[in-house]
PDB file of C-alpha atoms in Angstrom:
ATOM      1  CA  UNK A   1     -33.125 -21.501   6.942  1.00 72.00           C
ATOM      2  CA  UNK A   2     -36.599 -20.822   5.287  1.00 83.00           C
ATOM      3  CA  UNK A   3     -36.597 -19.140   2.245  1.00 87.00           C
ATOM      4  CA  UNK A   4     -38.861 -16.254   3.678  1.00 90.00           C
ATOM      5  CA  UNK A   5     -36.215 -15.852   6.428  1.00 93.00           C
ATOM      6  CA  UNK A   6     -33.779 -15.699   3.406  1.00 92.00           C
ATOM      7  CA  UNK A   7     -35.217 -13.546   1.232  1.00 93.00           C
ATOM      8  CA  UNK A   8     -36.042 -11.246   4.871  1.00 95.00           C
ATOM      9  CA  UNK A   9     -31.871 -11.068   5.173  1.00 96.00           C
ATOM     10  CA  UNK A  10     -30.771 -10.192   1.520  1.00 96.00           C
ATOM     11  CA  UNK A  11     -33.654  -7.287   1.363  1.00 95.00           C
ATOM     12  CA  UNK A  12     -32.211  -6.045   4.645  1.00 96.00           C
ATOM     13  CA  UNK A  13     -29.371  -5.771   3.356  1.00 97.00           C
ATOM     14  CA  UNK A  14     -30.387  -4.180  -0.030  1.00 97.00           C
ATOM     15  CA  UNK A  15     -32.515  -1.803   2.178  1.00 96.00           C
ATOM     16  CA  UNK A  16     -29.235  -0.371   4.444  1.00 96.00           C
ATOM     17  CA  UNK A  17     -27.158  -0.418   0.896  1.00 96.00           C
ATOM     18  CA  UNK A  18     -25.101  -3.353   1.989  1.00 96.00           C
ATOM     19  CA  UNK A  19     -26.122  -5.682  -1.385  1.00 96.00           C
ATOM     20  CA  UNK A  20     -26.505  -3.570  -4.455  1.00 93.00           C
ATOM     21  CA  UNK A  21     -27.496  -4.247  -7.729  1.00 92.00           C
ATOM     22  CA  UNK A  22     -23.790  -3.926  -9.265  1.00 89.00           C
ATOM     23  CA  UNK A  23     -23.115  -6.657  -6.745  1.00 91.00           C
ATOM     24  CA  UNK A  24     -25.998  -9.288  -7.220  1.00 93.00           C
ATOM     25  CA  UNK A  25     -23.774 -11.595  -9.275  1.00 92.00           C
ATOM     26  CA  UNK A  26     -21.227 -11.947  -6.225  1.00 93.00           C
ATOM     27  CA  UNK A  27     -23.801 -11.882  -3.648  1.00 94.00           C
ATOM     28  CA  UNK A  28     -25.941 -14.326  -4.856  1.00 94.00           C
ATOM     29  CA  UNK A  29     -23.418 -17.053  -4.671  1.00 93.00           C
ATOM     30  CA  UNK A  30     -23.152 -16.744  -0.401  1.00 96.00           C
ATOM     31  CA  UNK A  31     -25.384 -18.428   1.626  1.00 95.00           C
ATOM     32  CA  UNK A  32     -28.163 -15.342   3.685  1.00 96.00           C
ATOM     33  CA  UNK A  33     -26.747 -16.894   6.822  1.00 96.00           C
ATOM     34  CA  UNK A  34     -23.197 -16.283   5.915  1.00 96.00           C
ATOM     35  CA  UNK A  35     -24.292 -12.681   4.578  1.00 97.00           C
ATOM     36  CA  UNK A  36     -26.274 -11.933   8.231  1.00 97.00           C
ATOM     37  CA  UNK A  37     -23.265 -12.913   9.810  1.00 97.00           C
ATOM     38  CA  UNK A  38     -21.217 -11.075   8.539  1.00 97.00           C
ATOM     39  CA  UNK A  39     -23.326  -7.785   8.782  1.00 98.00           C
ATOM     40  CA  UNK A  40     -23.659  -8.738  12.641  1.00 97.00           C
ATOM     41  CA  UNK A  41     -19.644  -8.868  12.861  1.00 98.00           C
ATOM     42  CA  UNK A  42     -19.426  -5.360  10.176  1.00 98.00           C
ATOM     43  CA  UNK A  43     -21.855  -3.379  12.557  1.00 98.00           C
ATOM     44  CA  UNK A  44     -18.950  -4.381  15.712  1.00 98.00           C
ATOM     45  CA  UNK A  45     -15.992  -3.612  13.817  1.00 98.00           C
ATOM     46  CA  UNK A  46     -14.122  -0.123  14.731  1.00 98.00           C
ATOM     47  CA  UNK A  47     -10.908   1.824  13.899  1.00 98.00           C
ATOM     48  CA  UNK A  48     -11.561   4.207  16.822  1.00 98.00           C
ATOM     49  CA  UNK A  49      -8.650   2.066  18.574  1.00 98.00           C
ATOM     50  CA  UNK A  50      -6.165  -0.047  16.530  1.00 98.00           C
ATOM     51  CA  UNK A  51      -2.832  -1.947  17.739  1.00 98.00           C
ATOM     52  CA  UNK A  52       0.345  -2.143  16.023  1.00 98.00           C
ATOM     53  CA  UNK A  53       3.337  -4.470  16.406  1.00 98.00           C
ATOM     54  CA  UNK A  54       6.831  -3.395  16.687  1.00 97.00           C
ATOM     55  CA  UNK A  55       9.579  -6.365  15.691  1.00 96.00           C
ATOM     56  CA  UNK A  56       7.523  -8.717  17.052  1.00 96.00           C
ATOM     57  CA  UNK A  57       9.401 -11.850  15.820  1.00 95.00           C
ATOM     58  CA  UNK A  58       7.578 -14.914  16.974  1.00 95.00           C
ATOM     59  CA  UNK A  59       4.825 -16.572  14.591  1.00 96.00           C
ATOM     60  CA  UNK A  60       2.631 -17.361  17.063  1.00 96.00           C
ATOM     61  CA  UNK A  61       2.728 -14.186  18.859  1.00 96.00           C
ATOM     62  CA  UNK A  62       2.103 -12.997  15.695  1.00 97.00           C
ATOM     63  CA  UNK A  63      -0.770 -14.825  14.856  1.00 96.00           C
ATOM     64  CA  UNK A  64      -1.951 -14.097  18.874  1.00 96.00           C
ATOM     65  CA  UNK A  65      -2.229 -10.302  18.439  1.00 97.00           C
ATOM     66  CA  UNK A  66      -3.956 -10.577  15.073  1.00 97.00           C
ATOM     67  CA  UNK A  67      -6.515 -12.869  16.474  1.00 97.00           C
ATOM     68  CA  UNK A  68      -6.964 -11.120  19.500  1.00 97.00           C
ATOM     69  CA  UNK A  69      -7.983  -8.230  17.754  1.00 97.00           C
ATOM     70  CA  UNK A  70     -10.090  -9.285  15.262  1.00 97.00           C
ATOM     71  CA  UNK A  71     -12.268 -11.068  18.293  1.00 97.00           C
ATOM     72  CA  UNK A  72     -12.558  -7.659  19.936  1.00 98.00           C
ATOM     73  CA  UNK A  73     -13.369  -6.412  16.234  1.00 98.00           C
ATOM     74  CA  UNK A  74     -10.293  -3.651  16.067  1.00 98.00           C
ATOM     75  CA  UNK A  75     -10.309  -3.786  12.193  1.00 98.00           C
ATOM     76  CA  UNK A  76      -6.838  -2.293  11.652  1.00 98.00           C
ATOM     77  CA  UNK A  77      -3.366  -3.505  12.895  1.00 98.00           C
ATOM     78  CA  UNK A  78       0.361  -2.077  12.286  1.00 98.00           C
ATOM     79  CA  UNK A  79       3.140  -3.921  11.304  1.00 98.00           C
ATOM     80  CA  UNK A  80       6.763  -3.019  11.298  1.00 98.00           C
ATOM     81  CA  UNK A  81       9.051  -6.240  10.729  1.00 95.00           C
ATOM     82  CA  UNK A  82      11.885  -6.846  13.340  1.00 94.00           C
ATOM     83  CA  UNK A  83      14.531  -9.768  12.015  1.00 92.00           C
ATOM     84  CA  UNK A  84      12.256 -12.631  11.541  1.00 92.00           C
ATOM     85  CA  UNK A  85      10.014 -11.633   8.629  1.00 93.00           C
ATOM     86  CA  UNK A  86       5.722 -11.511   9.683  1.00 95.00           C
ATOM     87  CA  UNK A  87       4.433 -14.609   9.285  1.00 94.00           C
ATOM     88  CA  UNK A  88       1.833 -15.939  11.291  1.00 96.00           C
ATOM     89  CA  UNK A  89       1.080 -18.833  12.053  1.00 94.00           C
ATOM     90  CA  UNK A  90      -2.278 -20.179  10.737  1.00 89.00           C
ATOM     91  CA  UNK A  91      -2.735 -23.049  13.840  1.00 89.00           C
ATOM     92  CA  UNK A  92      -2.887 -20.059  15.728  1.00 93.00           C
ATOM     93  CA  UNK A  93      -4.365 -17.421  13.704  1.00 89.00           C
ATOM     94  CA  UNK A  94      -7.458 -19.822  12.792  1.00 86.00           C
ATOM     95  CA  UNK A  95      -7.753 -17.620   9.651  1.00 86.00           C
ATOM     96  CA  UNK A  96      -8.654 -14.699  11.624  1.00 90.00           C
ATOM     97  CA  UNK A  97      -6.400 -12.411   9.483  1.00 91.00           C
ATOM     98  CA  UNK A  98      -8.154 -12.453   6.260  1.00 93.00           C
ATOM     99  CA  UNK A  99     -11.071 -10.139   7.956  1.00 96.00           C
ATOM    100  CA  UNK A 100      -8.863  -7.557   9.297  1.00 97.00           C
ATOM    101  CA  UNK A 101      -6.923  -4.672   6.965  1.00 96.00           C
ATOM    102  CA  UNK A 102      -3.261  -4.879   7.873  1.00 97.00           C
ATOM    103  CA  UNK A 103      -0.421  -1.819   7.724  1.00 97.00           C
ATOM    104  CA  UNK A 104       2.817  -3.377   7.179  1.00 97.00           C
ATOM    105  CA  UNK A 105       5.224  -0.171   7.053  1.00 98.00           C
ATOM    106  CA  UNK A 106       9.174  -0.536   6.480  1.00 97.00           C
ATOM    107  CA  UNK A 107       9.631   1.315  10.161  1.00 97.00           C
ATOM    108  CA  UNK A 108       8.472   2.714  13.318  1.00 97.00           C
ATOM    109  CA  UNK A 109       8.896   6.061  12.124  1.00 97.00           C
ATOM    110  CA  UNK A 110       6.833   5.396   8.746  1.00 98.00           C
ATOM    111  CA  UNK A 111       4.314   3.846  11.130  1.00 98.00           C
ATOM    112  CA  UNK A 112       3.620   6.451  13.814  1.00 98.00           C
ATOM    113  CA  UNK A 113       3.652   9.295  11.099  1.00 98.00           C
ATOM    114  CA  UNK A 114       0.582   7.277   9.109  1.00 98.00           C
ATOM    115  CA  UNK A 115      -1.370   6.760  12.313  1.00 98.00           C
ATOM    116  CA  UNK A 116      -0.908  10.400  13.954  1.00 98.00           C
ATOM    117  CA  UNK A 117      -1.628  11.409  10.112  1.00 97.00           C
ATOM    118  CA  UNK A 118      -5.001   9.248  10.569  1.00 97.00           C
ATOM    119  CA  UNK A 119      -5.851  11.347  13.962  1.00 98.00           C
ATOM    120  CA  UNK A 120      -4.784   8.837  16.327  1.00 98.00           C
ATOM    121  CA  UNK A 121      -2.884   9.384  19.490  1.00 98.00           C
ATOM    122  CA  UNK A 122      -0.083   6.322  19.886  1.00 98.00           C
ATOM    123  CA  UNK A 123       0.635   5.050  23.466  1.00 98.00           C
ATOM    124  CA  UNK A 124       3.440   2.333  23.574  1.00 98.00           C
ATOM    125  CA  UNK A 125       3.356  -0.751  25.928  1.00 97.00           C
ATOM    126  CA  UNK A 126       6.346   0.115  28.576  1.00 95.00           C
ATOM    127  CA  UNK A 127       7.739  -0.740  32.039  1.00 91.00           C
ATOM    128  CA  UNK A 128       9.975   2.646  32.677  1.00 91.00           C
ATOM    129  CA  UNK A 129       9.452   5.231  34.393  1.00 91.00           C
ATOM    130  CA  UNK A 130       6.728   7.827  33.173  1.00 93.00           C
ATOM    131  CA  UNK A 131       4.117   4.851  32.325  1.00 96.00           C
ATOM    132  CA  UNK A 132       0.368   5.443  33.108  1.00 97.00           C
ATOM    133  CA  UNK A 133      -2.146   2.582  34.045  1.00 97.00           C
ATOM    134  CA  UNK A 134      -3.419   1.095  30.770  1.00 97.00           C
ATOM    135  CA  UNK A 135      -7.486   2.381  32.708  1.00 97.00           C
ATOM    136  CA  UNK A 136      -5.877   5.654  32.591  1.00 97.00           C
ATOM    137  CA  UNK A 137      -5.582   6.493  29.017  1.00 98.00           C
ATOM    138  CA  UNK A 138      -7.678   8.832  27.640  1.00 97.00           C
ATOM    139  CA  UNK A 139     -10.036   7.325  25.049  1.00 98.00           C
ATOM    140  CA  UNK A 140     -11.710  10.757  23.837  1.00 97.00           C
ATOM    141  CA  UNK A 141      -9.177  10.628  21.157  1.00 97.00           C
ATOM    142  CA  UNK A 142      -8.676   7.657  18.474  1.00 98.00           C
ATOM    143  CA  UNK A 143      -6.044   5.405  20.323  1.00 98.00           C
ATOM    144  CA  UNK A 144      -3.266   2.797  18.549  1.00 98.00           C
ATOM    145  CA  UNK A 145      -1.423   0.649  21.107  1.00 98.00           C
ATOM    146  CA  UNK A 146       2.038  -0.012  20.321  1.00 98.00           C
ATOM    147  CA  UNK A 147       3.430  -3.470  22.095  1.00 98.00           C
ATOM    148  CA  UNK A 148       7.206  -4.054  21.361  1.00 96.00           C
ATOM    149  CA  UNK A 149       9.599  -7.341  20.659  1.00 94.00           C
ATOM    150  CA  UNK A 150       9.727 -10.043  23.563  1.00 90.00           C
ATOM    151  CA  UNK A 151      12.463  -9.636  24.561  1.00 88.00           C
ATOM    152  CA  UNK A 152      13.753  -5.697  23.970  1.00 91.00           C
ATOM    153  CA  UNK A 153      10.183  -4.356  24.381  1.00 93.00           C
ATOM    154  CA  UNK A 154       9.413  -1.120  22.080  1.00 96.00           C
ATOM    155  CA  UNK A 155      12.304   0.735  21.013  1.00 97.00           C
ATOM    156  CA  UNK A 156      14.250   4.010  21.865  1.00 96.00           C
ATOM    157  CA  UNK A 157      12.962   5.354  18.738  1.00 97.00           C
ATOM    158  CA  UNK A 158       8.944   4.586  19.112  1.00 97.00           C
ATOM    159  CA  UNK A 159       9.445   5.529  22.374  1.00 97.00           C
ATOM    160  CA  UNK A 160      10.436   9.044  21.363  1.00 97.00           C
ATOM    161  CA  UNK A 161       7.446   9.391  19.088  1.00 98.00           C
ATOM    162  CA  UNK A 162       5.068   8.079  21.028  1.00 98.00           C
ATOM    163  CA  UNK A 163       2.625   9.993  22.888  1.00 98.00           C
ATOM    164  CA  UNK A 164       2.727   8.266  26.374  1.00 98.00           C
ATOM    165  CA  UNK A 165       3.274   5.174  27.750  1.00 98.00           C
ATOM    166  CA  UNK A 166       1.041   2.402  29.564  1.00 98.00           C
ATOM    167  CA  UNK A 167       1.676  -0.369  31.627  1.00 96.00           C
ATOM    168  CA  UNK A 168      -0.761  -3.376  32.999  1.00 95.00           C
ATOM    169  CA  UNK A 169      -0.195  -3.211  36.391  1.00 93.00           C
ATOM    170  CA  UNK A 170       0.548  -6.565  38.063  1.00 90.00           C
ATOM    171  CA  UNK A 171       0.541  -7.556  41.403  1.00 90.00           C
ATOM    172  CA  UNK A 172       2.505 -11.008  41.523  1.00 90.00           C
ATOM    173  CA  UNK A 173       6.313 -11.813  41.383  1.00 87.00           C
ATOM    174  CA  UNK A 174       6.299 -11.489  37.681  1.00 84.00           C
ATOM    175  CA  UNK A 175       7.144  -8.018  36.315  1.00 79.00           C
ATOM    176  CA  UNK A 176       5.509  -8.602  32.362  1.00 83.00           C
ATOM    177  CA  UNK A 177       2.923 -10.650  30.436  1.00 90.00           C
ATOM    178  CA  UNK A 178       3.814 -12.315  27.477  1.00 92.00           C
ATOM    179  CA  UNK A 179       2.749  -9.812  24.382  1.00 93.00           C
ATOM    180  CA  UNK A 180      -0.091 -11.896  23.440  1.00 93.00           C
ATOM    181  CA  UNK A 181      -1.759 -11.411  26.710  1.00 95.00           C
ATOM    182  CA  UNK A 182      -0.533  -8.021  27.007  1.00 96.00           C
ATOM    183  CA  UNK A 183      -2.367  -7.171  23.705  1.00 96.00           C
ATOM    184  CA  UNK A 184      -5.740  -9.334  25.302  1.00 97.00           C
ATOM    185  CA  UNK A 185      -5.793  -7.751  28.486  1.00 97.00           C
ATOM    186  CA  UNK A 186      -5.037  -4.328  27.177  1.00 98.00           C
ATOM    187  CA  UNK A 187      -7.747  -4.573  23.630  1.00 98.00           C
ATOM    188  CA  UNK A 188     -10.585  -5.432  25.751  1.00 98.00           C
ATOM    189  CA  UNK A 189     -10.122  -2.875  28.675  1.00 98.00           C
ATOM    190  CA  UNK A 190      -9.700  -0.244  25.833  1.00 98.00           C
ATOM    191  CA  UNK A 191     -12.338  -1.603  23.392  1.00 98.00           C
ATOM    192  CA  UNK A 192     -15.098  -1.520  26.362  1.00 98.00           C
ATOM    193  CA  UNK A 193     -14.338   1.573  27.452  1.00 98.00           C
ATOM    194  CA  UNK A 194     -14.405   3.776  24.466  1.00 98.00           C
ATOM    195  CA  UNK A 195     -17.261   1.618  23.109  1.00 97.00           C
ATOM    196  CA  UNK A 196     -18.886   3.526  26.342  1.00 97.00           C
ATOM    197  CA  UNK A 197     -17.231   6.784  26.188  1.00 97.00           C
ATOM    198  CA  UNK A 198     -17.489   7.709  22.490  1.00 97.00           C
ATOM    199  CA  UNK A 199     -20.956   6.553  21.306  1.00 96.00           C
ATOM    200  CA  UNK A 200     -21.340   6.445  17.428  1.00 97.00           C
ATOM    201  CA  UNK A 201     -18.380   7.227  16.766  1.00 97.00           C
ATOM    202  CA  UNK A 202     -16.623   4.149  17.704  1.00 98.00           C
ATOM    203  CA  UNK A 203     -18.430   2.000  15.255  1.00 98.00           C
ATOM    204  CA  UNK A 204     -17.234   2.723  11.327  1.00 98.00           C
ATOM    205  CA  UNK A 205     -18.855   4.736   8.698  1.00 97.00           C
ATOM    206  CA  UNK A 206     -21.592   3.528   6.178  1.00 97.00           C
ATOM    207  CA  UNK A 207     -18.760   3.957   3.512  1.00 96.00           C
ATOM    208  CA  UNK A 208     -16.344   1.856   5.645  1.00 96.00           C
ATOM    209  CA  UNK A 209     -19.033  -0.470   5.974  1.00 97.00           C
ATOM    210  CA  UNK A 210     -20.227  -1.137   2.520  1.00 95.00           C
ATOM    211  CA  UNK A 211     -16.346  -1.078   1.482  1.00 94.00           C
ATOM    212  CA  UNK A 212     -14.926  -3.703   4.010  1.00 96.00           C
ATOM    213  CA  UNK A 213     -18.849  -5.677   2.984  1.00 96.00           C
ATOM    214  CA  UNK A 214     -18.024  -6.634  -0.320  1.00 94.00           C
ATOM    215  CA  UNK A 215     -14.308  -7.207   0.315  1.00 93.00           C
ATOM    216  CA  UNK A 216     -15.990  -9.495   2.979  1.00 96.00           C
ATOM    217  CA  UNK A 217     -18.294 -11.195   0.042  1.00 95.00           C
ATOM    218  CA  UNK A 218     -15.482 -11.208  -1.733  1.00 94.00           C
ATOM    219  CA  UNK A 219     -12.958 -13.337   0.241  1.00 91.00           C
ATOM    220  CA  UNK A 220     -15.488 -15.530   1.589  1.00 93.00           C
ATOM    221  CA  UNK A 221     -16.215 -17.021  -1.380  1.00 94.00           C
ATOM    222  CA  UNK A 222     -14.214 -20.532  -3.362  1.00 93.00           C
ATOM    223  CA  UNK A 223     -11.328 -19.340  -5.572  1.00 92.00           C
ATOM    224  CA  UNK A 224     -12.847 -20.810  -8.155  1.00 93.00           C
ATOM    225  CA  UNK A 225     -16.017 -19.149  -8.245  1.00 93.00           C
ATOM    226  CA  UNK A 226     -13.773 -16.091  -7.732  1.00 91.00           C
ATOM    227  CA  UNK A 227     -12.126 -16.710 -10.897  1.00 91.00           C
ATOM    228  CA  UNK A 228     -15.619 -17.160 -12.150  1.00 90.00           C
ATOM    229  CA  UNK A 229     -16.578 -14.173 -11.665  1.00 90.00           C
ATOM    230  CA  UNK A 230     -13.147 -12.366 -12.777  1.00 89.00           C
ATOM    231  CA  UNK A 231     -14.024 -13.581 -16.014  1.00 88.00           C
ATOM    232  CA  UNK A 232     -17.434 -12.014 -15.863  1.00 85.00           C
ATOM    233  CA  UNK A 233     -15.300  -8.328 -14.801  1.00 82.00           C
ATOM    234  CA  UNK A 234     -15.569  -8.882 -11.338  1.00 83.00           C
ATOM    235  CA  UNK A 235     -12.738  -8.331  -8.944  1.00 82.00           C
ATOM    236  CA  UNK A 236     -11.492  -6.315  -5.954  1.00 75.00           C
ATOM    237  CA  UNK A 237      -9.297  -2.973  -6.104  1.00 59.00           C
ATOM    238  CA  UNK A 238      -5.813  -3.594  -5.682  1.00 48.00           C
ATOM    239  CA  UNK A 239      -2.977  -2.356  -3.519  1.00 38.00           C
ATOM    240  CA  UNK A 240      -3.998  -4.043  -0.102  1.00 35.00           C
ATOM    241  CA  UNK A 241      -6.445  -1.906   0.183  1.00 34.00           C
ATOM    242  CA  UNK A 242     -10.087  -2.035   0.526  1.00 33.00           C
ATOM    243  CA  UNK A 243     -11.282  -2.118  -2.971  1.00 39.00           C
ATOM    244  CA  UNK A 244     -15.186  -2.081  -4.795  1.00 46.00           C
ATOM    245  CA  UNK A 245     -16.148  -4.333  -7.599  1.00 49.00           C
ATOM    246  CA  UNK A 246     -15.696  -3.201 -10.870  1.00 50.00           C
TER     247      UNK A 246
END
């Protein structure tokens, strides 16, 4: 990259508020490609619709979901431990976790009550009776889509707090897909269509933005810079949640 295409990205960025001066010191050490990039992938991102996992036990479904969603850029996913503890698996994940903000909550109950808290309506992955078509969910609301364990599905309890239910319909001997693909199949129909439906607000706010930015700059660079720059008084909030530099 030239240097005037360089210097063209980092006052871009300083322009829309993205690279301040409190940050210089962090930004400075990431390449203006790896800083564009990352704004291109920030101005995608949404929490208009986010997915949560009940006891979903395998790793690599695991890893699946979170993947999936961060390729569809659904910034927030769920969590609520069945008996095998969450642990992705990183063959599968590729790393794609450490740009998304993950809930784990203790239960389903914990769960819902944060997310209808939050605004959002919570429609559960099911094969019963009572299930709409995943196309005909309404999207004029935030949406979370619950998917359940492999093998029991979503429980009696999420059930009962849900809103409604949804089911991919199929037209082949097989009555389910596999989580992982249930989460694909069902992300990108929902993604597209409230992407259409909703307009602006889809995408995130300019707070969200600059927030989820510099934990962005953050992460992305060595540990040992990071601990560099710790030294110097810089470091992200705490908590698991999105933090600024201090």
């Amino acid at each position: 990259m030239e240097e005037r295409e360089a210097k063209a990205i980092v006052e871009q960025l300083q322009k829309e508020g993205l690279l301040t001066e409190s940050t210089r010191p962090v930004w400075e050490m990431i390449l203006p490609r790896r800083l564009q990039r990352m704004h291109e992938v920030l101005n995608e991102r949404t929490r208009y619709i986010t997915v949560m996992m009940e006891a979903v036990d395998d790793p690599h479904n695991q890893a699946a979901v979170l993947r999936t969603a961060e390729a569809f850029g659904v910034q927030d996913v769920y969590i609520v431990a069945g008996r095998a503890p969450f642990a992705p698996n990183r063959l599968v994940t590729r790393y794609a976790d450490q740009w998304l903000t993950l809930h784990q909550k203790p239960d389903v109950q914990t769960a819902v009550a944060d997310l209808k808290q939050r605004g959002y309506q919570v429609y559960a992955s099911y094969l019963g009776d009572g299930a709409v078509p995943l196309s005909a969910i309404d999207l004029s609301r935030p949406t979370a889509l619950l998917f359940g364990n492999e093998h029991r599905g979503v429980s009696e309890e999420a059930l009962r707090l849900a809103d409604g239910t949804f089911v991919i319909p199929m037209h082949g001997f097989v009555q389910s897909f596999n989580i992982s693909v249930a989460a694909a199949l069902a992300l990108y129909d929902v993604t597209e269509r409230a992407r259409r439906q909703v307009g602006e607000r889809y995408y995130l706010s300019f707070e969200e933005k600059r927030a989820l930015y510099e934990q962005w700059m953050w992460q992305t660079l060595q540990p040992r810079i990071r601990k560099q720059l710790e030294q110097r008084g810089y470091t992200m909030g705490k908590g698991g949640q999105l933090g600024s530099f201090q």
